[in-house]
PDB file of C-alpha atoms and ligand atoms in Angstrom:
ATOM      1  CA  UNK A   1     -12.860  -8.868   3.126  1.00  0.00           C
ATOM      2  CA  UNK A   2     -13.133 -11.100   6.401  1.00  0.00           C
ATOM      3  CA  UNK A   3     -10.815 -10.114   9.355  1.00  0.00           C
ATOM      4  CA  UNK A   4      -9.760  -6.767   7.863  1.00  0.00           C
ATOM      5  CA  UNK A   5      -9.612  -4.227  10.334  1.00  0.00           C
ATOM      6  CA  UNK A   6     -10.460  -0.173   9.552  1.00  0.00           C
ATOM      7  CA  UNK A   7      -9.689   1.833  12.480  1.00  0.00           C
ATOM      8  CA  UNK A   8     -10.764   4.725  13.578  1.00  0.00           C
ATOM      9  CA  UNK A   9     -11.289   7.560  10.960  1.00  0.00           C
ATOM     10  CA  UNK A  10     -10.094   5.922   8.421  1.00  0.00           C
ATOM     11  CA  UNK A  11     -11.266   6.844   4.941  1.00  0.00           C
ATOM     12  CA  UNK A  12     -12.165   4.023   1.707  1.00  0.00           C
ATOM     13  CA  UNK A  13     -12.784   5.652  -1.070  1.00  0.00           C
ATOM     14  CA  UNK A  14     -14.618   4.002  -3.966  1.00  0.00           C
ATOM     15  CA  UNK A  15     -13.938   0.755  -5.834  1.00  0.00           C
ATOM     16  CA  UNK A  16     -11.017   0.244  -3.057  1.00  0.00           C
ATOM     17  CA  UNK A  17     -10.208  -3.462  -2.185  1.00  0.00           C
ATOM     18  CA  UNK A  18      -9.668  -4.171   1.417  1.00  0.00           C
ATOM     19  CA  UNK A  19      -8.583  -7.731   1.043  1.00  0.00           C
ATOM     20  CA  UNK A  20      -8.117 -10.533   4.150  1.00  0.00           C
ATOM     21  CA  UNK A  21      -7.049  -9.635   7.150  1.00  0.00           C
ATOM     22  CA  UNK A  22      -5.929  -6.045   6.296  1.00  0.00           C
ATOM     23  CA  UNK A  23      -5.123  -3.337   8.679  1.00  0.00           C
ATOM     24  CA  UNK A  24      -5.368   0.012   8.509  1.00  0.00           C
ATOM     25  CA  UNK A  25      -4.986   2.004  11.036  1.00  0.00           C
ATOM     26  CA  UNK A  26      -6.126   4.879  11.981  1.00  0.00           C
ATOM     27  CA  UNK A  27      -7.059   8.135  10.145  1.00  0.00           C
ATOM     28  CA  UNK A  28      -5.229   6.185   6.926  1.00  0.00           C
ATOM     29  CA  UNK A  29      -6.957   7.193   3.922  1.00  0.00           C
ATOM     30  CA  UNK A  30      -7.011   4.320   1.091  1.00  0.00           C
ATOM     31  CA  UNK A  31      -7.957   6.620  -2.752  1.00  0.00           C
ATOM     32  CA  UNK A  32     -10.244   5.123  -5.472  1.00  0.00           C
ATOM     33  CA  UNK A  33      -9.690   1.836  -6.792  1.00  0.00           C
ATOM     34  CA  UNK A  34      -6.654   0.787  -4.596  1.00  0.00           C
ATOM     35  CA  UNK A  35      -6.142  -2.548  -3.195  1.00  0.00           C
ATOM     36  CA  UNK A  36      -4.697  -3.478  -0.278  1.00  0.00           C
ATOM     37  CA  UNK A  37      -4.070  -7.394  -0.433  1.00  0.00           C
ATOM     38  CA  UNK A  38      -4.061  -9.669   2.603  1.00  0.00           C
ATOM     39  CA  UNK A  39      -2.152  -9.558   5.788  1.00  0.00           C
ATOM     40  CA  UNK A  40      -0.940  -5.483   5.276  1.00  0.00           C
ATOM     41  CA  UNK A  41      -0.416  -3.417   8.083  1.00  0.00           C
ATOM     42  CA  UNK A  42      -0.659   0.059   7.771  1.00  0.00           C
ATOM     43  CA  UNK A  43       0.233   2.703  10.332  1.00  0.00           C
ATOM     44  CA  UNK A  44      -1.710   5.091  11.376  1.00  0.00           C
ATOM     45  CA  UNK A  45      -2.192   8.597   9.024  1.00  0.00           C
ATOM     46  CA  UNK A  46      -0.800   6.944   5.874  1.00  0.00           C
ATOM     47  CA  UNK A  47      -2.274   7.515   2.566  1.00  0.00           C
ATOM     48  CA  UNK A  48      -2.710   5.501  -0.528  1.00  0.00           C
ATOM     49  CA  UNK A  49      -2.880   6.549  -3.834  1.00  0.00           C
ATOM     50  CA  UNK A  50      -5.712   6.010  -6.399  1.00  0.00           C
ATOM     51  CA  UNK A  51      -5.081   2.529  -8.074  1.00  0.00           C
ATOM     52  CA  UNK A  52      -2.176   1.691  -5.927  1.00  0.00           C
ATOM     53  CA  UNK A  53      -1.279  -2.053  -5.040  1.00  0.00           C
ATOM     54  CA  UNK A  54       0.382  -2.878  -1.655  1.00  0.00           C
ATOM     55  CA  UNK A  55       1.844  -6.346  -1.448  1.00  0.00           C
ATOM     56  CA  UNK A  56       1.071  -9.511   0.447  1.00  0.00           C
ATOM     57  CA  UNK A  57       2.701  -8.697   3.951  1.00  0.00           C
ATOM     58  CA  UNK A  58       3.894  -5.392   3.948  1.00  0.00           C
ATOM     59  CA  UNK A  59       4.041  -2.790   6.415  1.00  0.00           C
ATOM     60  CA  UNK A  60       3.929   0.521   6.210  1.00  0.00           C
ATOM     61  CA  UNK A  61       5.581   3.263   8.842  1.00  0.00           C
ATOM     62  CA  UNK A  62       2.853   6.333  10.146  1.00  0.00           C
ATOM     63  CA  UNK A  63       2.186   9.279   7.769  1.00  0.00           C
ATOM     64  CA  UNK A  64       3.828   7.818   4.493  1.00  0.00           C
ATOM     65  CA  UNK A  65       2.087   8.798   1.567  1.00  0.00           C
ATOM     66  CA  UNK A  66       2.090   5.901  -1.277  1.00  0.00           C
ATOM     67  CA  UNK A  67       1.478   7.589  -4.505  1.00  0.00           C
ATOM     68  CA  UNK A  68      -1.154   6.846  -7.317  1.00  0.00           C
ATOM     69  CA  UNK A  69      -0.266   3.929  -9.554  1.00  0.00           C
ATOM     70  CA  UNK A  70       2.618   2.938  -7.020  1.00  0.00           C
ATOM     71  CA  UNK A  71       3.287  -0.658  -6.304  1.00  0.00           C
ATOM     72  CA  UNK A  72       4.420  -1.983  -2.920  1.00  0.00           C
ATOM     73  CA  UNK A  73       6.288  -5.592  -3.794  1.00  0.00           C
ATOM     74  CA  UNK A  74       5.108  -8.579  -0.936  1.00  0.00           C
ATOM     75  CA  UNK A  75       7.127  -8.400   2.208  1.00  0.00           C
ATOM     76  CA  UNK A  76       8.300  -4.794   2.236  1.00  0.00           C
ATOM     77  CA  UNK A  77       8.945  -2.254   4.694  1.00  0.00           C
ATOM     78  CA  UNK A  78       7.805   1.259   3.959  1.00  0.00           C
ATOM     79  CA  UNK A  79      10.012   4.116   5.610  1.00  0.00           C
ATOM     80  CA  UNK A  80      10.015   6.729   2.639  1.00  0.00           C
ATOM     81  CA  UNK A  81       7.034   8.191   0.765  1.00  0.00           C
ATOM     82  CA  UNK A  82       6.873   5.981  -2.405  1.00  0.00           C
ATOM     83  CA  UNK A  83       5.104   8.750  -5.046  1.00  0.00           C
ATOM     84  CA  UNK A  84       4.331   6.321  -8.084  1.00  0.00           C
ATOM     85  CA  UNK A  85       7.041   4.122  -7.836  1.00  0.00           C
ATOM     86  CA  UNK A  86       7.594   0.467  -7.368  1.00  0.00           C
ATOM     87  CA  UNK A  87       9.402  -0.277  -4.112  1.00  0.00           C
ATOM     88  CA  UNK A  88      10.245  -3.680  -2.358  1.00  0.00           C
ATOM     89  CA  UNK A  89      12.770  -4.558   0.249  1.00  0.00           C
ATOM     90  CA  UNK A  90      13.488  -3.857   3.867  1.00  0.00           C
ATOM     91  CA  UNK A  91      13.958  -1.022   4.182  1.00  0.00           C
ATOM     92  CA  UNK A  92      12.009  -0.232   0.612  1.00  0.00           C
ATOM     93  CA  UNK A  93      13.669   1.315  -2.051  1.00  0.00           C
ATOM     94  CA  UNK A  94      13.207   1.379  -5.617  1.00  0.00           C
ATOM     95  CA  UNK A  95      13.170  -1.775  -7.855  1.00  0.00           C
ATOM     96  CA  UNK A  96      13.710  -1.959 -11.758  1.00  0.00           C
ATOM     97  CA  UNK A  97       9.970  -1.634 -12.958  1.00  0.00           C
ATOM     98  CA  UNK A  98       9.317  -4.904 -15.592  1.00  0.00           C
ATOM     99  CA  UNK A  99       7.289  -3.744 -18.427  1.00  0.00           C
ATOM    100  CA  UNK A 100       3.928  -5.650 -17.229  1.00  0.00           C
ATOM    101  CA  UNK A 101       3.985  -5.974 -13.357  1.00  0.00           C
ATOM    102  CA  UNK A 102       2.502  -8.315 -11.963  1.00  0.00           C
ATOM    103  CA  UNK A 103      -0.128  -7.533  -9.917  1.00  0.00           C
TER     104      UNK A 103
HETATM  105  C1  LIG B   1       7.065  -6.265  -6.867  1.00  0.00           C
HETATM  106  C2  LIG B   1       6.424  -7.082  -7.962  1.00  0.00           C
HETATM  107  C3  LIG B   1       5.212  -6.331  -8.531  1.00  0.00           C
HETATM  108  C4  LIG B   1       7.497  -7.263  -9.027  1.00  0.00           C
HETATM  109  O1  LIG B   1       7.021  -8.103 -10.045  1.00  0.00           O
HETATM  110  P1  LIG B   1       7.676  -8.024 -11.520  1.00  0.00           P
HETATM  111  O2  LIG B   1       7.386  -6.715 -12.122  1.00  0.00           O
HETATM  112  O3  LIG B   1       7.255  -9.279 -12.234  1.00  0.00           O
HETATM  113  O4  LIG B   1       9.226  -7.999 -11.196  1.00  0.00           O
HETATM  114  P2  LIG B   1      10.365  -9.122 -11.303  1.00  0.00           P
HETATM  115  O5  LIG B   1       9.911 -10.415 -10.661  1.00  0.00           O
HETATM  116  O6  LIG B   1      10.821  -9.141 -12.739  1.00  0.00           O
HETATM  117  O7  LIG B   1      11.497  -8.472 -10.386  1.00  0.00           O
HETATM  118  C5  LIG B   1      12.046  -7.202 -10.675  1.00  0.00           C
HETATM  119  C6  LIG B   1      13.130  -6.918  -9.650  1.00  0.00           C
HETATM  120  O8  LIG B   1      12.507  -6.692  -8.385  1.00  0.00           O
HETATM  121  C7  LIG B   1      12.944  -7.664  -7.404  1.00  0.00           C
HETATM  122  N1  LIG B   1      11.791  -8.052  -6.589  1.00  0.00           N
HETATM  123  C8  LIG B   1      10.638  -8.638  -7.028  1.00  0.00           C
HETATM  124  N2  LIG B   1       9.803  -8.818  -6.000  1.00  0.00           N
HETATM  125  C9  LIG B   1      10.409  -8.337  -4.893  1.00  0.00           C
HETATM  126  C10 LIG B   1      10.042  -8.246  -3.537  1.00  0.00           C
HETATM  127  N3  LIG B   1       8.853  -8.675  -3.097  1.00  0.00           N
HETATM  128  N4  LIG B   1      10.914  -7.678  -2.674  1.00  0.00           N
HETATM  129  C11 LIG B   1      12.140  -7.237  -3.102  1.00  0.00           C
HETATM  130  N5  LIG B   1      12.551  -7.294  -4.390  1.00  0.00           N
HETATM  131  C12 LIG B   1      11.691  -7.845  -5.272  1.00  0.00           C
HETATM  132  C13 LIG B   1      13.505  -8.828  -8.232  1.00  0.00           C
HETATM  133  O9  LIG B   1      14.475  -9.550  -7.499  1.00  0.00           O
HETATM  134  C14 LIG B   1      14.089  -8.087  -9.417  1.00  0.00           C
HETATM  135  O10 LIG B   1      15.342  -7.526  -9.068  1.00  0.00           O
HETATM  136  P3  LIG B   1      16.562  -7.407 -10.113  1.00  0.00           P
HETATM  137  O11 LIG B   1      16.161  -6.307 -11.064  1.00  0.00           O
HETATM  138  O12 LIG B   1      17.741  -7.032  -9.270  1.00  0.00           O
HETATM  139  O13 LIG B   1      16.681  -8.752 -10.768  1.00  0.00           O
HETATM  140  C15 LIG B   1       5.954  -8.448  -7.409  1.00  0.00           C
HETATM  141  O14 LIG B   1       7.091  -9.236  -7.025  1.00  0.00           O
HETATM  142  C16 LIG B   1       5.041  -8.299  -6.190  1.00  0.00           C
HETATM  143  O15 LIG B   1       5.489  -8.231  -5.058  1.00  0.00           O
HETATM  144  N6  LIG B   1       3.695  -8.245  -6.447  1.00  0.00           N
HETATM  145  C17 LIG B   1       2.697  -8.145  -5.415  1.00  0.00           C
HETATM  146  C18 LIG B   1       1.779  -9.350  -5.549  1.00  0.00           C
HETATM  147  C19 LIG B   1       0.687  -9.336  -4.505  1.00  0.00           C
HETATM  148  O16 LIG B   1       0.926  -9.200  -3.313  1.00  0.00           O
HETATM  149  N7  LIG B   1      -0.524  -9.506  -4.999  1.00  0.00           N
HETATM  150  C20 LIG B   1      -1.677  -9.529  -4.177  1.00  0.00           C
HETATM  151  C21 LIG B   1      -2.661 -10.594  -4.603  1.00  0.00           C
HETATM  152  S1  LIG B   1      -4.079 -10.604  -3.574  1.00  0.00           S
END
């Protein structure tokens, strides 16, 4: 979407949303159907998990690895790899999963 940025090496795989104003650095790797919403920042070498959501406003530390299905909440600060769970706060850690998230 407008004013996303993709930096160098950086890899989108398929059915990916890069939504407005996105950032990810470089060599980040984003997997199939994941969607980065607007304003993220992502460091440089971090990966994404297939159909993972990052939140409105996050940021995410170099060389985490999000995991597939994970959810990011809005505002949160990634310092730990987050493999498939959901994870808001600063610094993130693990938040009581409700039994539809909202996405
Ligand atoms: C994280 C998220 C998925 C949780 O939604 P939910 O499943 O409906 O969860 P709830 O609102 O019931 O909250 C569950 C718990 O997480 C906490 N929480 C929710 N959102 C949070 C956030 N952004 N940061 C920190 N904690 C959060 C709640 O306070 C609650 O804590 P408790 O168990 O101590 O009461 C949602 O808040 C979110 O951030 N979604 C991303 C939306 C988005 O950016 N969409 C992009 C559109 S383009």
């Amino acid at each position: 979407m407008a004013r996303a940025v993709v930096g160098t090496e950086a890899r989108v795989h398929e059915a990916a949303i890069i939504n407005t104003g996105a950032i990810l650095d470089h060599e980040t790797i984003i997997g199939p159907a994941a969607h980065i919403v607007p304003g993220f920042a992502l460091a440089g070498r971090v990966t994404v998990g297939e159909r993972a959501l990052v939140g409105a406003g996050a940021a995410v530390r170099p060389r985490i690895v999000i995991g597939e299905d994970a959810v990011v909440a809005t505002g949160a600060a990634v310092v730990d790899d987050a493999p498939g769970a959901l994870v808001g706060g600063v610094p993130a850690r693990p938040l009581r999963r409700a039994a539809e998230p909202v996405r």
